[in-house]
Amino acid sequence: HVNVESSPNIDLDDIFISVKTTRKYHETRLRLIIETWFQLAKDQVWFFTDHEDEIYQNLTNNHMVHTNCGQGHSRKSLCCKMNREFDFFLSTSKKFWCHFDDDNYVNIPTLVKVLGDYHAYHEWYLGKPSISSPIEMYMNAAIMSLEQTKKYSKEEEKRRENEKVKFWFATGGAGFCISRALAIKMMPLTSKGKFIAIGDGIRFPDDVTLGFIIEYLLKVPLTVVNPFHSHLERMDHIDTEIFRDQISFSYAHIKDDWNVVKVVNGFDTTKDPYRFYSLHCYLFPHFEMCKSLRLR
Ligand code: UDP
Ligand code: MN
């Protein structure tokens, strides 16, 4: 008997990495990514945006996907982009889909290493919640209509309106990964615009909608993977000694609060306010731009 599942290891090329972005962030957030971690996964990373941009098409070797989704921060535009990312993944033969925001730094070698622990032929929803308890919403007709298990009588429907729906979701701003087996299971609910309709039905953002589909409707639990980080966490709480073991980092600057990774002896803060160049040089000192630094 041949064990067809004998090799759990995967290559970078088995992963489809999508980054959600928007017109106004091309010159700032995207540039930062292109000059740092994108260089380690040029063939695997695709940017999902809302505006044709010839300059960035060239800089990314034509890896900008113009989604035709709206440019705003509205639920519809964001769910629309997520739906495009999902459909793109399905059109490939990659084993994992990993989504990130354009304010994430992705430590590519560690992402590959961690995914090696999971088998793409099993259903995996990997990520990290940013809240300490599951999200709760009241049952409604829209939710009941999505449950495929059975039809309810009018009386049962009325009774169920008082029920609470609880589920976990992976924070989009920390990044998450979904195995091919799970994506195939999601297909009837998610592909070709259905994701947008579900988001509209439950009136929650794209990452919550994804959690709702996977955890609540499909009953595949979120597997918490701690090395994902969004700017909802304090970035300066991540110790330098464990940078290498982390999958993602982020940044946020709100008024006086600079929530950024702490890299000692990095570039000047005027040159690198969000610390991603410094972090990149800490992790990959052989890059040309890092030659002037002595980080380790
Ligand atoms: N974004 C977008 N359209 C917008 C605003 C934001 O597609 O009009 C994307 C942005 O590029 C990022 C994600 O949505 O990948 C989250 O945006 P941001 O970090 O600005 O907000 P947050 O939700 O983290 O507060
Ligand atoms: Mn953000």
CSV table of N, CA, C and O in Angstrom, one decimal, residues 30-85:
chain,number,residue,atom,x,y,z
A,30,LEU,N,2.4,50.0,-1.1
A,30,LEU,CA,2.9,49.0,-2.1
A,30,LEU,C,4.3,49.1,-2.4
A,30,LEU,O,5.0,48.1,-2.5
A,31,ARG,N,4.8,50.4,-2.5
A,31,ARG,CA,6.2,50.6,-2.8
A,31,ARG,C,7.1,49.9,-1.7
A,31,ARG,O,8.1,49.2,-2.0
A,32,LEU,N,6.6,50.1,-0.5
A,32,LEU,CA,7.4,49.5,0.7
A,32,LEU,C,7.4,48.0,0.6
A,32,LEU,O,8.4,47.3,0.8
A,33,ILE,N,6.3,47.4,0.2
A,33,ILE,CA,6.3,45.9,0.0
A,33,ILE,C,7.2,45.5,-1.2
A,33,ILE,O,8.0,44.5,-1.0
A,34,ILE,N,7.1,46.2,-2.3
A,34,ILE,CA,7.8,45.8,-3.5
A,34,ILE,C,9.3,45.9,-3.2
A,34,ILE,O,10.1,45.1,-3.7
A,35,GLU,N,9.7,46.9,-2.4
A,35,GLU,CA,11.2,47.0,-2.1
A,35,GLU,C,11.7,46.1,-1.1
A,35,GLU,O,12.9,46.0,-0.8
A,36,THR,N,10.8,45.4,-0.4
A,36,THR,CA,11.2,44.5,0.7
A,36,THR,C,10.8,43.1,0.4
A,36,THR,O,11.4,42.4,-0.5
A,37,TRP,N,9.7,42.6,1.0
A,37,TRP,CA,9.5,41.1,1.0
A,37,TRP,C,9.0,40.6,-0.3
A,37,TRP,O,9.1,39.4,-0.6
A,38,PHE,N,8.4,41.5,-1.2
A,38,PHE,CA,8.0,41.0,-2.5
A,38,PHE,C,9.1,40.4,-3.3
A,38,PHE,O,9.0,39.4,-4.0
A,39,GLN,N,10.3,40.9,-3.0
A,39,GLN,CA,11.5,40.4,-3.8
A,39,GLN,C,11.8,39.0,-3.5
A,39,GLN,O,12.5,38.3,-4.2
A,40,LEU,N,11.3,38.4,-2.4
A,40,LEU,CA,11.5,37.0,-2.0
A,40,LEU,C,10.4,36.1,-2.6
A,40,LEU,O,10.5,34.9,-2.4
A,41,ALA,N,9.4,36.7,-3.2
A,41,ALA,CA,8.3,35.8,-3.7
A,41,ALA,C,7.6,36.5,-4.9
A,41,ALA,O,6.4,36.5,-5.0
A,42,LYS,N,8.4,37.0,-5.8
A,42,LYS,CA,7.9,37.8,-7.0
A,42,LYS,C,6.9,37.0,-7.8
A,42,LYS,O,6.0,37.6,-8.4
A,43,ASP,N,7.1,35.7,-7.9
A,43,ASP,CA,6.2,34.9,-8.8
A,43,ASP,C,4.9,34.5,-8.0
A,43,ASP,O,4.0,34.0,-8.7
A,44,GLN,N,4.9,34.5,-6.7
A,44,GLN,CA,3.8,34.0,-5.9
A,44,GLN,C,2.8,35.1,-5.4
A,44,GLN,O,1.7,34.8,-5.1
A,45,VAL,N,3.3,36.3,-5.4
A,45,VAL,CA,2.5,37.4,-4.8
A,45,VAL,C,1.8,38.1,-5.9
A,45,VAL,O,2.3,38.5,-6.9
A,46,TRP,N,0.5,38.4,-5.6
A,46,TRP,CA,-0.4,39.1,-6.6
A,46,TRP,C,-1.1,40.2,-5.8
A,46,TRP,O,-1.6,40.0,-4.7
A,47,PHE,N,-1.2,41.4,-6.4
A,47,PHE,CA,-1.8,42.6,-5.7
A,47,PHE,C,-3.2,42.8,-6.3
A,47,PHE,O,-3.3,42.9,-7.5
A,48,PHE,N,-4.2,42.9,-5.5
A,48,PHE,CA,-5.6,43.1,-5.9
A,48,PHE,C,-6.0,44.5,-5.7
A,48,PHE,O,-6.1,45.0,-4.5
A,49,THR,N,-6.1,45.3,-6.7
A,49,THR,CA,-6.4,46.7,-6.6
A,49,THR,C,-7.6,47.2,-7.4
A,49,THR,O,-8.3,46.3,-7.9
A,50,ASP,N,-7.8,48.5,-7.4
A,50,ASP,CA,-9.1,49.0,-8.0
A,50,ASP,C,-8.8,50.1,-9.0
A,50,ASP,O,-9.7,50.9,-9.3
A,51,HIS,N,-7.6,50.1,-9.5
A,51,HIS,CA,-7.2,51.2,-10.5
A,51,HIS,C,-6.1,50.7,-11.4
A,51,HIS,O,-5.1,50.1,-10.9
A,52,GLU,N,-6.2,50.9,-12.7
A,52,GLU,CA,-5.1,50.6,-13.6
A,52,GLU,C,-3.9,51.4,-13.2
A,52,GLU,O,-4.0,52.6,-13.0
A,53,ASP,N,-2.7,50.8,-13.1
A,53,ASP,CA,-1.5,51.6,-12.8
A,53,ASP,C,-0.3,50.9,-13.5
A,53,ASP,O,0.3,49.9,-13.1
A,54,GLU,N,0.1,51.6,-14.6
A,54,GLU,CA,1.1,51.0,-15.5
A,54,GLU,C,2.4,50.9,-14.8
A,54,GLU,O,3.2,49.9,-15.0
A,55,ILE,N,2.7,51.9,-14.0
A,55,ILE,CA,4.0,52.0,-13.3
A,55,ILE,C,4.2,50.8,-12.4
A,55,ILE,O,5.2,50.0,-12.4
A,56,TYR,N,3.1,50.5,-11.6
A,56,TYR,CA,3.2,49.4,-10.7
A,56,TYR,C,3.0,48.0,-11.4
A,56,TYR,O,3.5,47.0,-10.9
A,57,GLN,N,2.3,48.0,-12.5
A,57,GLN,CA,2.3,46.8,-13.3
A,57,GLN,C,3.8,46.4,-13.7
A,57,GLN,O,4.2,45.2,-13.6
A,58,ASN,N,4.5,47.4,-14.1
A,58,ASN,CA,5.9,47.2,-14.5
A,58,ASN,C,6.8,46.7,-13.3
A,58,ASN,O,7.5,45.8,-13.4
A,59,LEU,N,6.6,47.4,-12.2
A,59,LEU,CA,7.4,47.1,-11.0
A,59,LEU,C,7.1,45.7,-10.4
A,59,LEU,O,7.9,45.1,-9.8
A,60,THR,N,5.9,45.2,-10.7
A,60,THR,CA,5.5,43.9,-10.1
A,60,THR,C,5.6,42.8,-11.2
A,60,THR,O,5.1,41.7,-10.9
A,61,ASN,N,6.1,43.1,-12.4
A,61,ASN,CA,6.1,42.1,-13.5
A,61,ASN,C,4.7,41.6,-13.8
A,61,ASN,O,4.4,40.5,-13.9
A,62,ASN,N,3.8,42.6,-13.9
A,62,ASN,CA,2.4,42.4,-14.2
A,62,ASN,C,1.6,41.5,-13.2
A,62,ASN,O,0.7,40.8,-13.6
A,63,HIS,N,1.9,41.8,-12.0
A,63,HIS,CA,1.2,41.1,-10.9
A,63,HIS,C,0.2,41.9,-10.2
A,63,HIS,O,-0.2,41.7,-9.1
A,64,MET,N,-0.3,43.0,-10.9
A,64,MET,CA,-1.4,43.8,-10.3
A,64,MET,C,-2.7,43.3,-11.0
A,64,MET,O,-2.8,43.3,-12.2
A,65,VAL,N,-3.6,42.9,-10.2
A,65,VAL,CA,-4.9,42.5,-10.7
A,65,VAL,C,-5.9,43.6,-10.5
A,65,VAL,O,-6.2,44.0,-9.4
A,66,HIS,N,-6.5,44.1,-11.6
A,66,HIS,CA,-7.5,45.2,-11.5
A,66,HIS,C,-8.8,44.5,-11.3
A,66,HIS,O,-9.3,43.8,-12.2
A,67,THR,N,-9.4,44.7,-10.2
A,67,THR,CA,-10.6,44.0,-9.8
A,67,THR,C,-11.9,44.5,-10.3
A,67,THR,O,-12.9,43.8,-10.2
A,68,ASN,N,-11.9,45.8,-10.7
A,68,ASN,CA,-13.2,46.4,-11.0
A,68,ASN,C,-14.1,46.6,-9.8
A,68,ASN,O,-15.3,46.8,-9.9
A,69,CYS,N,-13.5,46.4,-8.6
A,69,CYS,CA,-14.3,46.6,-7.4
A,69,CYS,C,-14.2,48.1,-7.1
A,69,CYS,O,-13.3,48.8,-7.5
A,70,GLY,N,-15.1,48.6,-6.3
A,70,GLY,CA,-15.2,50.0,-5.9
A,70,GLY,C,-13.9,50.4,-5.1
A,70,GLY,O,-13.2,49.6,-4.5
A,71,GLN,N,-13.6,51.7,-5.1
A,71,GLN,CA,-12.4,52.2,-4.4
A,71,GLN,C,-12.6,52.5,-2.9
A,71,GLN,O,-11.6,52.7,-2.2
A,72,GLY,N,-13.8,52.5,-2.5
A,72,GLY,CA,-14.0,52.9,-1.1
A,72,GLY,C,-13.6,51.9,-0.1
A,72,GLY,O,-13.2,50.7,-0.4
A,73,HIS,N,-13.8,52.2,1.2
A,73,HIS,CA,-13.5,51.3,2.3
A,73,HIS,C,-14.9,50.5,2.6
A,73,HIS,O,-15.0,50.0,3.7
A,74,SER,N,-15.8,50.6,1.7
A,74,SER,CA,-17.1,50.0,2.0
A,74,SER,C,-17.1,48.5,2.0
A,74,SER,O,-16.2,47.9,1.4
A,75,ARG,N,-18.0,47.9,2.7
A,75,ARG,CA,-18.0,46.4,2.8
A,75,ARG,C,-18.1,45.8,1.5
A,75,ARG,O,-17.4,44.8,1.2
A,76,LYS,N,-18.9,46.4,0.6
A,76,LYS,CA,-19.1,45.8,-0.7
A,76,LYS,C,-17.7,45.8,-1.5
A,76,LYS,O,-17.4,44.7,-2.1
A,77,SER,N,-17.0,46.9,-1.5
A,77,SER,CA,-15.7,46.9,-2.2
A,77,SER,C,-14.7,45.9,-1.7
A,77,SER,O,-14.0,45.3,-2.4
A,78,LEU,N,-14.7,45.9,-0.3
A,78,LEU,CA,-13.7,45.0,0.3
A,78,LEU,C,-14.1,43.5,0.1
A,78,LEU,O,-13.2,42.7,-0.2
A,79,CYS,N,-15.3,43.2,0.2
A,79,CYS,CA,-15.8,41.8,-0.1
A,79,CYS,C,-15.6,41.4,-1.5
A,79,CYS,O,-15.2,40.3,-1.9
A,80,CYS,N,-15.8,42.4,-2.4
A,80,CYS,CA,-15.6,42.2,-3.8
A,80,CYS,C,-14.1,41.8,-4.1
A,80,CYS,O,-13.8,40.9,-4.8
A,81,LYS,N,-13.2,42.5,-3.5
A,81,LYS,CA,-11.7,42.2,-3.7
A,81,LYS,C,-11.4,40.8,-3.1
A,81,LYS,O,-10.7,40.0,-3.8
A,82,MET,N,-11.9,40.5,-1.9
A,82,MET,CA,-11.7,39.2,-1.3
A,82,MET,C,-12.3,38.1,-2.2
A,82,MET,O,-11.6,37.0,-2.4
A,83,ASN,N,-13.4,38.3,-2.8
A,83,ASN,CA,-14.0,37.4,-3.8
A,83,ASN,C,-13.1,37.1,-5.0
A,83,ASN,O,-12.9,36.0,-5.4
A,84,ARG,N,-12.5,38.2,-5.5
A,84,ARG,CA,-11.6,38.1,-6.6
A,84,ARG,C,-10.3,37.3,-6.2
A,84,ARG,O,-9.8,36.5,-7.0
A,85,GLU,N,-9.8,37.5,-5.0
A,85,GLU,CA,-8.7,36.8,-4.6
A,85,GLU,C,-9.0,35.3,-4.5
A,85,GLU,O,-8.2,34.5,-5.0
